[in-house]
Amino acid sequence: MALALGGRARRLVSGTLVHQNGCLHKLQQTGSDRFQLGEAKAIRLLPRRTNMVQELGMREEFMQPNRELETNYDFLGEMRQRFLRFKRQKYLPEIEKFQALVIAQSPKVMVIGCADSRVCPSYVLGFQPGEAFTIRNVANLVTPVQNGPTETNSALEFAVTTLLVENIIVMGHSNCGGIAALMNHQNHQEQHSSLVERWVMNGKL
């Protein structure tokens, strides 16, 4: 998965089918068209390719997990084991570091990332606890202050005025459904738009 790091609205995204019967129906990946967003235009960078699942020739196996395993999966038990593993392997060996973080944080960087589960800033960029102040939303957008307060703007204000971060990273990525929704938006009436559509429209302001 390609990443695009930058301070302006310039990122690589994938073309995605987002509208059906005149409104946002679902985000369904249909290919790997990639666009570079400038201030007022989209430039096609790479030719369209077939769907990855089709390329693998295993759509059913890829999309349908084993029902028996899914039924028997103990999600809460798995989360508990992960927490205990973190505590045993990371927290206790570095307990002094974590105790210092209890008192205060002093990150040098803020990351504004996409909420997409496939692109975790700390995992991709290797941040350790206390190193990066992070906020994530659909399509990693920063809305105009004139539109009113948002969690992203409040986090940005806190990072700059209180934490005094030295760097701000806007972390985009390929195959972003939110940006694809923005690119395919047809200016539907607000009462017929989904929350996702209305949110990503901030990217056109």
PDB file of C-alpha atoms in Angstrom:
ATOM      1  CA  MET A   1       0.000   0.000   0.000  1.00  0.00           C
ATOM      2  CA  ALA A   2       1.521   3.271  -1.134  1.00  0.00           C
ATOM      3  CA  LEU A   3       1.695   6.163   1.295  1.00  0.00           C
ATOM      4  CA  ALA A   4       1.783   9.874   0.691  1.00  0.00           C
ATOM      5  CA  LEU A   5       3.129  12.182   3.357  1.00  0.00           C
ATOM      6  CA  GLY A   6       2.633  15.890   3.012  1.00  0.00           C
ATOM      7  CA  GLY A   7       1.391  19.120   4.489  1.00  0.00           C
ATOM      8  CA  ARG A   8      -1.112  19.975   1.741  1.00  0.00           C
ATOM      9  CA  ALA A   9      -4.019  18.208   0.074  1.00  0.00           C
ATOM     10  CA  ARG A  10      -1.812  16.227  -2.307  1.00  0.00           C
ATOM     11  CA  ARG A  11      -1.980  12.477  -1.994  1.00  0.00           C
ATOM     12  CA  LEU A  12      -2.280   9.214  -3.917  1.00  0.00           C
ATOM     13  CA  VAL A  13      -5.680   7.572  -3.831  1.00  0.00           C
ATOM     14  CA  SER A  14      -7.545   4.776  -5.555  1.00  0.00           C
ATOM     15  CA  GLY A  15     -10.634   5.137  -7.718  1.00  0.00           C
ATOM     16  CA  THR A  16     -13.598   3.568  -5.924  1.00  0.00           C
ATOM     17  CA  LEU A  17     -17.235   3.078  -6.869  1.00  0.00           C
ATOM     18  CA  VAL A  18     -19.190   4.934  -4.217  1.00  0.00           C
ATOM     19  CA  HIS A  19     -22.564   5.913  -5.699  1.00  0.00           C
ATOM     20  CA  GLN A  20     -25.531   3.771  -6.567  1.00  0.00           C
ATOM     21  CA  ASN A  21     -28.966   5.110  -7.556  1.00  0.00           C
ATOM     22  CA  GLY A  22     -27.860   8.675  -6.953  1.00  0.00           C
ATOM     23  CA  CYS A  23     -26.566   8.308  -3.382  1.00  0.00           C
ATOM     24  CA  LEU A  24     -23.694   6.814  -1.487  1.00  0.00           C
ATOM     25  CA  HIS A  25     -24.441   3.113  -1.166  1.00  0.00           C
ATOM     26  CA  LYS A  26     -21.179   1.557  -0.096  1.00  0.00           C
ATOM     27  CA  LEU A  27     -17.446   1.883  -0.518  1.00  0.00           C
ATOM     28  CA  GLN A  28     -16.503  -0.938  -2.844  1.00  0.00           C
ATOM     29  CA  GLN A  29     -13.008  -1.238  -4.219  1.00  0.00           C
ATOM     30  CA  THR A  30     -13.123  -1.677  -7.987  1.00  0.00           C
ATOM     31  CA  GLY A  31      -9.561  -1.178  -9.106  1.00  0.00           C
ATOM     32  CA  SER A  32      -6.309   0.634  -8.598  1.00  0.00           C
ATOM     33  CA  ASP A  33      -6.735   3.934 -10.436  1.00  0.00           C
ATOM     34  CA  ARG A  34      -4.529   6.425  -8.648  1.00  0.00           C
ATOM     35  CA  PHE A  35      -4.876  10.164  -8.716  1.00  0.00           C
ATOM     36  CA  GLN A  36      -2.746  13.014  -7.482  1.00  0.00           C
ATOM     37  CA  LEU A  37      -4.893  15.766  -6.010  1.00  0.00           C
ATOM     38  CA  GLY A  38      -3.789  19.306  -6.657  1.00  0.00           C
ATOM     39  CA  GLU A  39      -5.669  22.439  -5.752  1.00  0.00           C
ATOM     40  CA  ALA A  40      -8.253  22.177  -8.498  1.00  0.00           C
ATOM     41  CA  LYS A  41      -7.701  19.096 -10.628  1.00  0.00           C
ATOM     42  CA  ALA A  42      -7.035  15.372 -10.568  1.00  0.00           C
ATOM     43  CA  ILE A  43      -4.241  13.850 -12.653  1.00  0.00           C
ATOM     44  CA  ARG A  44      -4.315  10.178 -13.520  1.00  0.00           C
ATOM     45  CA  LEU A  45      -0.934   8.629 -12.686  1.00  0.00           C
ATOM     46  CA  LEU A  46      -1.243   4.909 -13.315  1.00  0.00           C
ATOM     47  CA  PRO A  47      -3.388   2.814 -15.693  1.00  0.00           C
ATOM     48  CA  ARG A  48      -6.342   0.896 -14.321  1.00  0.00           C
ATOM     49  CA  ARG A  49      -5.712  -2.626 -13.162  1.00  0.00           C
ATOM     50  CA  THR A  50      -8.116  -5.421 -12.410  1.00  0.00           C
ATOM     51  CA  ASN A  51      -9.367  -5.997  -8.897  1.00  0.00           C
ATOM     52  CA  MET A  52      -6.745  -7.630  -6.681  1.00  0.00           C
ATOM     53  CA  VAL A  53      -9.187 -10.318  -5.605  1.00  0.00           C
ATOM     54  CA  GLN A  54      -9.901 -11.174  -9.223  1.00  0.00           C
ATOM     55  CA  GLU A  55      -6.185 -11.298  -9.954  1.00  0.00           C
ATOM     56  CA  LEU A  56      -5.734 -13.823  -7.187  1.00  0.00           C
ATOM     57  CA  GLY A  57      -8.595 -15.875  -8.578  1.00  0.00           C
ATOM     58  CA  MET A  58      -9.895 -16.633  -5.117  1.00  0.00           C
ATOM     59  CA  ARG A  59     -12.789 -14.257  -4.515  1.00  0.00           C
ATOM     60  CA  GLU A  60     -14.865 -16.642  -2.434  1.00  0.00           C
ATOM     61  CA  GLU A  61     -11.931 -17.777  -0.320  1.00  0.00           C
ATOM     62  CA  PHE A  62     -10.790 -14.189   0.158  1.00  0.00           C
ATOM     63  CA  MET A  63     -14.185 -12.740   1.006  1.00  0.00           C
ATOM     64  CA  GLN A  64     -15.728 -15.586   2.997  1.00  0.00           C
ATOM     65  CA  PRO A  65     -13.780 -16.597   6.123  1.00  0.00           C
ATOM     66  CA  ASN A  66     -14.201 -20.029   7.579  1.00  0.00           C
ATOM     67  CA  ARG A  67     -17.555 -19.887   9.372  1.00  0.00           C
ATOM     68  CA  GLU A  68     -16.585 -22.422  12.002  1.00  0.00           C
ATOM     69  CA  LEU A  69     -13.454 -20.514  12.999  1.00  0.00           C
ATOM     70  CA  GLU A  70     -15.431 -17.252  13.005  1.00  0.00           C
ATOM     71  CA  THR A  71     -18.057 -18.730  15.329  1.00  0.00           C
ATOM     72  CA  ASN A  72     -15.516 -20.122  17.768  1.00  0.00           C
ATOM     73  CA  TYR A  73     -13.329 -17.010  17.842  1.00  0.00           C
ATOM     74  CA  ASP A  74     -13.117 -15.480  21.329  1.00  0.00           C
ATOM     75  CA  PHE A  75     -12.579 -11.806  20.563  1.00  0.00           C
ATOM     76  CA  LEU A  76     -12.537 -10.543  24.144  1.00  0.00           C
ATOM     77  CA  GLY A  77     -10.247 -13.385  25.153  1.00  0.00           C
ATOM     78  CA  GLU A  78      -7.860 -12.486  22.346  1.00  0.00           C
ATOM     79  CA  MET A  79      -7.838  -8.814  23.404  1.00  0.00           C
ATOM     80  CA  ARG A  80      -7.088  -9.842  26.983  1.00  0.00           C
ATOM     81  CA  GLN A  81      -4.180 -11.999  25.853  1.00  0.00           C
ATOM     82  CA  ARG A  82      -2.786  -9.188  23.725  1.00  0.00           C
ATOM     83  CA  PHE A  83      -2.964  -6.796  26.656  1.00  0.00           C
ATOM     84  CA  LEU A  84      -1.243  -9.250  28.991  1.00  0.00           C
ATOM     85  CA  ARG A  85       1.423  -9.889  26.363  1.00  0.00           C
ATOM     86  CA  PHE A  86       2.026  -6.146  26.040  1.00  0.00           C
ATOM     87  CA  LYS A  87       2.249  -5.799  29.802  1.00  0.00           C
ATOM     88  CA  ARG A  88       4.666  -8.719  30.133  1.00  0.00           C
ATOM     89  CA  GLN A  89       6.882  -8.055  27.112  1.00  0.00           C
ATOM     90  CA  LYS A  90       6.889  -4.251  26.854  1.00  0.00           C
ATOM     91  CA  TYR A  91       5.394  -2.466  29.846  1.00  0.00           C
ATOM     92  CA  LEU A  92       7.183  -4.212  32.704  1.00  0.00           C
ATOM     93  CA  PRO A  93      10.650  -4.273  31.037  1.00  0.00           C
ATOM     94  CA  GLU A  94      10.348  -0.504  30.390  1.00  0.00           C
ATOM     95  CA  ILE A  95       8.295   0.460  33.416  1.00  0.00           C
ATOM     96  CA  GLU A  96      10.403   3.546  34.210  1.00  0.00           C
ATOM     97  CA  LYS A  97       9.750   4.939  30.745  1.00  0.00           C
ATOM     98  CA  PHE A  98       5.995   4.417  31.076  1.00  0.00           C
ATOM     99  CA  GLN A  99       5.925   5.893  34.564  1.00  0.00           C
ATOM    100  CA  ALA A 100       7.598   9.021  33.194  1.00  0.00           C
ATOM    101  CA  LEU A 101       4.922   9.230  30.500  1.00  0.00           C
ATOM    102  CA  VAL A 102       2.257   9.183  33.219  1.00  0.00           C
ATOM    103  CA  ILE A 103       3.560  12.541  34.443  1.00  0.00           C
ATOM    104  CA  ALA A 104       3.790  14.324  31.096  1.00  0.00           C
ATOM    105  CA  GLN A 105       4.133  13.943  27.346  1.00  0.00           C
ATOM    106  CA  SER A 106       6.415  15.924  25.048  1.00  0.00           C
ATOM    107  CA  PRO A 107       6.048  14.593  21.506  1.00  0.00           C
ATOM    108  CA  LYS A 108       7.991  16.339  18.753  1.00  0.00           C
ATOM    109  CA  VAL A 109       5.575  15.423  15.992  1.00  0.00           C
ATOM    110  CA  MET A 110       1.845  15.389  15.341  1.00  0.00           C
ATOM    111  CA  VAL A 111       0.335  12.967  12.823  1.00  0.00           C
ATOM    112  CA  ILE A 112      -3.016  13.526  11.129  1.00  0.00           C
ATOM    113  CA  GLY A 113      -3.859  10.160   9.625  1.00  0.00           C
ATOM    114  CA  CYS A 114      -6.733   8.332   7.996  1.00  0.00           C
ATOM    115  CA  ALA A 115      -9.017   6.156  10.097  1.00  0.00           C
ATOM    116  CA  ASP A 116      -8.450   3.280   7.648  1.00  0.00           C
ATOM    117  CA  SER A 117      -7.557   0.183   9.688  1.00  0.00           C
ATOM    118  CA  ARG A 118      -4.845  -0.792   7.194  1.00  0.00           C
ATOM    119  CA  VAL A 119      -2.714   2.301   7.759  1.00  0.00           C
ATOM    120  CA  CYS A 120      -1.646   2.717  11.378  1.00  0.00           C
ATOM    121  CA  PRO A 121       0.778   5.674  11.748  1.00  0.00           C
ATOM    122  CA  SER A 122       2.609   4.213  14.739  1.00  0.00           C
ATOM    123  CA  TYR A 123       3.048   0.878  12.975  1.00  0.00           C
ATOM    124  CA  VAL A 124       4.087   2.345   9.616  1.00  0.00           C
ATOM    125  CA  LEU A 125       6.392   5.071  10.956  1.00  0.00           C
ATOM    126  CA  GLY A 126       7.667   3.160  13.980  1.00  0.00           C
ATOM    127  CA  PHE A 127       6.585   5.594  16.683  1.00  0.00           C
ATOM    128  CA  GLN A 128       6.958   4.555  20.311  1.00  0.00           C
ATOM    129  CA  PRO A 129       4.599   5.682  23.116  1.00  0.00           C
ATOM    130  CA  GLY A 130       5.069   9.389  23.762  1.00  0.00           C
ATOM    131  CA  GLU A 131       6.718  10.162  20.403  1.00  0.00           C
ATOM    132  CA  ALA A 132       3.747  11.224  18.279  1.00  0.00           C
ATOM    133  CA  PHE A 133       0.507  13.032  19.082  1.00  0.00           C
ATOM    134  CA  THR A 134      -1.974  11.419  16.698  1.00  0.00           C
ATOM    135  CA  ILE A 135      -5.463  12.132  15.402  1.00  0.00           C
ATOM    136  CA  ARG A 136      -7.221  10.055  12.743  1.00  0.00           C
ATOM    137  CA  ASN A 137     -10.354  10.654  10.689  1.00  0.00           C
ATOM    138  CA  VAL A 138     -11.864   9.527   7.400  1.00  0.00           C
ATOM    139  CA  ALA A 139      -9.538  10.700   4.585  1.00  0.00           C
ATOM    140  CA  ASN A 140      -7.176  12.505   7.016  1.00  0.00           C
ATOM    141  CA  LEU A 141      -8.863  15.873   6.468  1.00  0.00           C
ATOM    142  CA  VAL A 142      -8.286  19.138   8.315  1.00  0.00           C
ATOM    143  CA  THR A 143     -11.463  21.195   8.058  1.00  0.00           C
ATOM    144  CA  PRO A 144     -11.564  24.999   7.892  1.00  0.00           C
ATOM    145  CA  VAL A 145     -11.820  26.629  11.311  1.00  0.00           C
ATOM    146  CA  GLN A 146     -14.701  28.754  10.009  1.00  0.00           C
ATOM    147  CA  ASN A 147     -16.814  25.591   9.829  1.00  0.00           C
ATOM    148  CA  GLY A 148     -16.711  25.226  13.589  1.00  0.00           C
ATOM    149  CA  PRO A 149     -14.774  23.024  15.997  1.00  0.00           C
ATOM    150  CA  THR A 150     -13.922  19.423  15.152  1.00  0.00           C
ATOM    151  CA  GLU A 151     -11.878  16.822  16.983  1.00  0.00           C
ATOM    152  CA  THR A 152      -9.086  17.263  14.424  1.00  0.00           C
ATOM    153  CA  ASN A 153      -8.918  21.042  14.789  1.00  0.00           C
ATOM    154  CA  SER A 154      -9.002  20.841  18.580  1.00  0.00           C
ATOM    155  CA  ALA A 155      -6.212  18.258  18.553  1.00  0.00           C
ATOM    156  CA  LEU A 156      -4.214  20.446  16.167  1.00  0.00           C
ATOM    157  CA  GLU A 157      -4.627  23.475  18.415  1.00  0.00           C
ATOM    158  CA  PHE A 158      -3.566  21.487  21.480  1.00  0.00           C
ATOM    159  CA  ALA A 159      -0.547  20.045  19.697  1.00  0.00           C
ATOM    160  CA  VAL A 160       0.680  23.441  18.517  1.00  0.00           C
ATOM    161  CA  THR A 161      -0.150  25.692  21.475  1.00  0.00           C
ATOM    162  CA  THR A 162       0.322  23.324  24.414  1.00  0.00           C
ATOM    163  CA  LEU A 163       2.582  20.466  23.350  1.00  0.00           C
ATOM    164  CA  LEU A 164       4.620  22.730  21.051  1.00  0.00           C
ATOM    165  CA  VAL A 165       5.201  20.021  18.462  1.00  0.00           C
ATOM    166  CA  GLU A 166       7.902  20.798  15.918  1.00  0.00           C
ATOM    167  CA  ASN A 167       6.537  18.839  12.951  1.00  0.00           C
ATOM    168  CA  ILE A 168       3.090  18.015  11.594  1.00  0.00           C
ATOM    169  CA  ILE A 169       2.610  15.088   9.212  1.00  0.00           C
ATOM    170  CA  VAL A 170      -0.560  14.678   7.154  1.00  0.00           C
ATOM    171  CA  MET A 171      -0.404  10.990   6.282  1.00  0.00           C
ATOM    172  CA  GLY A 172      -2.413   9.928   3.236  1.00  0.00           C
ATOM    173  CA  HIS A 173      -2.473   6.531   1.546  1.00  0.00           C
ATOM    174  CA  SER A 174      -3.565   4.718  -1.606  1.00  0.00           C
ATOM    175  CA  ASN A 175      -6.975   3.045  -1.947  1.00  0.00           C
ATOM    176  CA  CYS A 176      -8.590   5.564   0.404  1.00  0.00           C
ATOM    177  CA  GLY A 177     -12.354   5.163   0.265  1.00  0.00           C
ATOM    178  CA  GLY A 178     -12.939   8.602   1.768  1.00  0.00           C
ATOM    179  CA  ILE A 179     -10.931  10.397  -0.920  1.00  0.00           C
ATOM    180  CA  ALA A 180     -12.593   8.246  -3.574  1.00  0.00           C
ATOM    181  CA  ALA A 181     -15.981   9.369  -2.239  1.00  0.00           C
ATOM    182  CA  LEU A 182     -14.803  12.977  -2.531  1.00  0.00           C
ATOM    183  CA  MET A 183     -13.589  12.454  -6.105  1.00  0.00           C
ATOM    184  CA  ASN A 184     -16.878  10.815  -7.140  1.00  0.00           C
ATOM    185  CA  HIS A 185     -19.224  13.186  -5.320  1.00  0.00           C
ATOM    186  CA  GLN A 186     -21.972  14.513  -7.575  1.00  0.00           C
ATOM    187  CA  ASN A 187     -23.154  17.418  -5.409  1.00  0.00           C
ATOM    188  CA  HIS A 188     -26.234  15.594  -4.132  1.00  0.00           C
ATOM    189  CA  GLN A 189     -28.644  17.492  -1.975  1.00  0.00           C
ATOM    190  CA  GLU A 190     -27.517  17.458   1.621  1.00  0.00           C
ATOM    191  CA  GLN A 191     -30.657  15.703   2.902  1.00  0.00           C
ATOM    192  CA  HIS A 192     -29.885  12.745   0.635  1.00  0.00           C
ATOM    193  CA  SER A 193     -26.173  12.571   1.455  1.00  0.00           C
ATOM    194  CA  SER A 194     -24.581  10.191   3.912  1.00  0.00           C
ATOM    195  CA  LEU A 195     -22.407  11.365   6.789  1.00  0.00           C
ATOM    196  CA  VAL A 196     -19.346  10.173   4.882  1.00  0.00           C
ATOM    197  CA  GLU A 197     -20.252  12.272   1.835  1.00  0.00           C
ATOM    198  CA  ARG A 198     -20.950  15.351   3.912  1.00  0.00           C
ATOM    199  CA  TRP A 199     -17.671  14.916   5.800  1.00  0.00           C
ATOM    200  CA  VAL A 200     -15.392  14.438   2.780  1.00  0.00           C
ATOM    201  CA  MET A 201     -16.944  17.466   1.075  1.00  0.00           C
ATOM    202  CA  ASN A 202     -14.726  19.468   3.434  1.00  0.00           C
ATOM    203  CA  GLY A 203     -11.910  18.501   1.081  1.00  0.00           C
ATOM    204  CA  LYS A 204     -13.437  20.664  -1.660  1.00  0.00           C
ATOM    205  CA  LEU A 205     -13.401  23.853   0.393  1.00  0.00           C
TER     206      LEU A 205
END
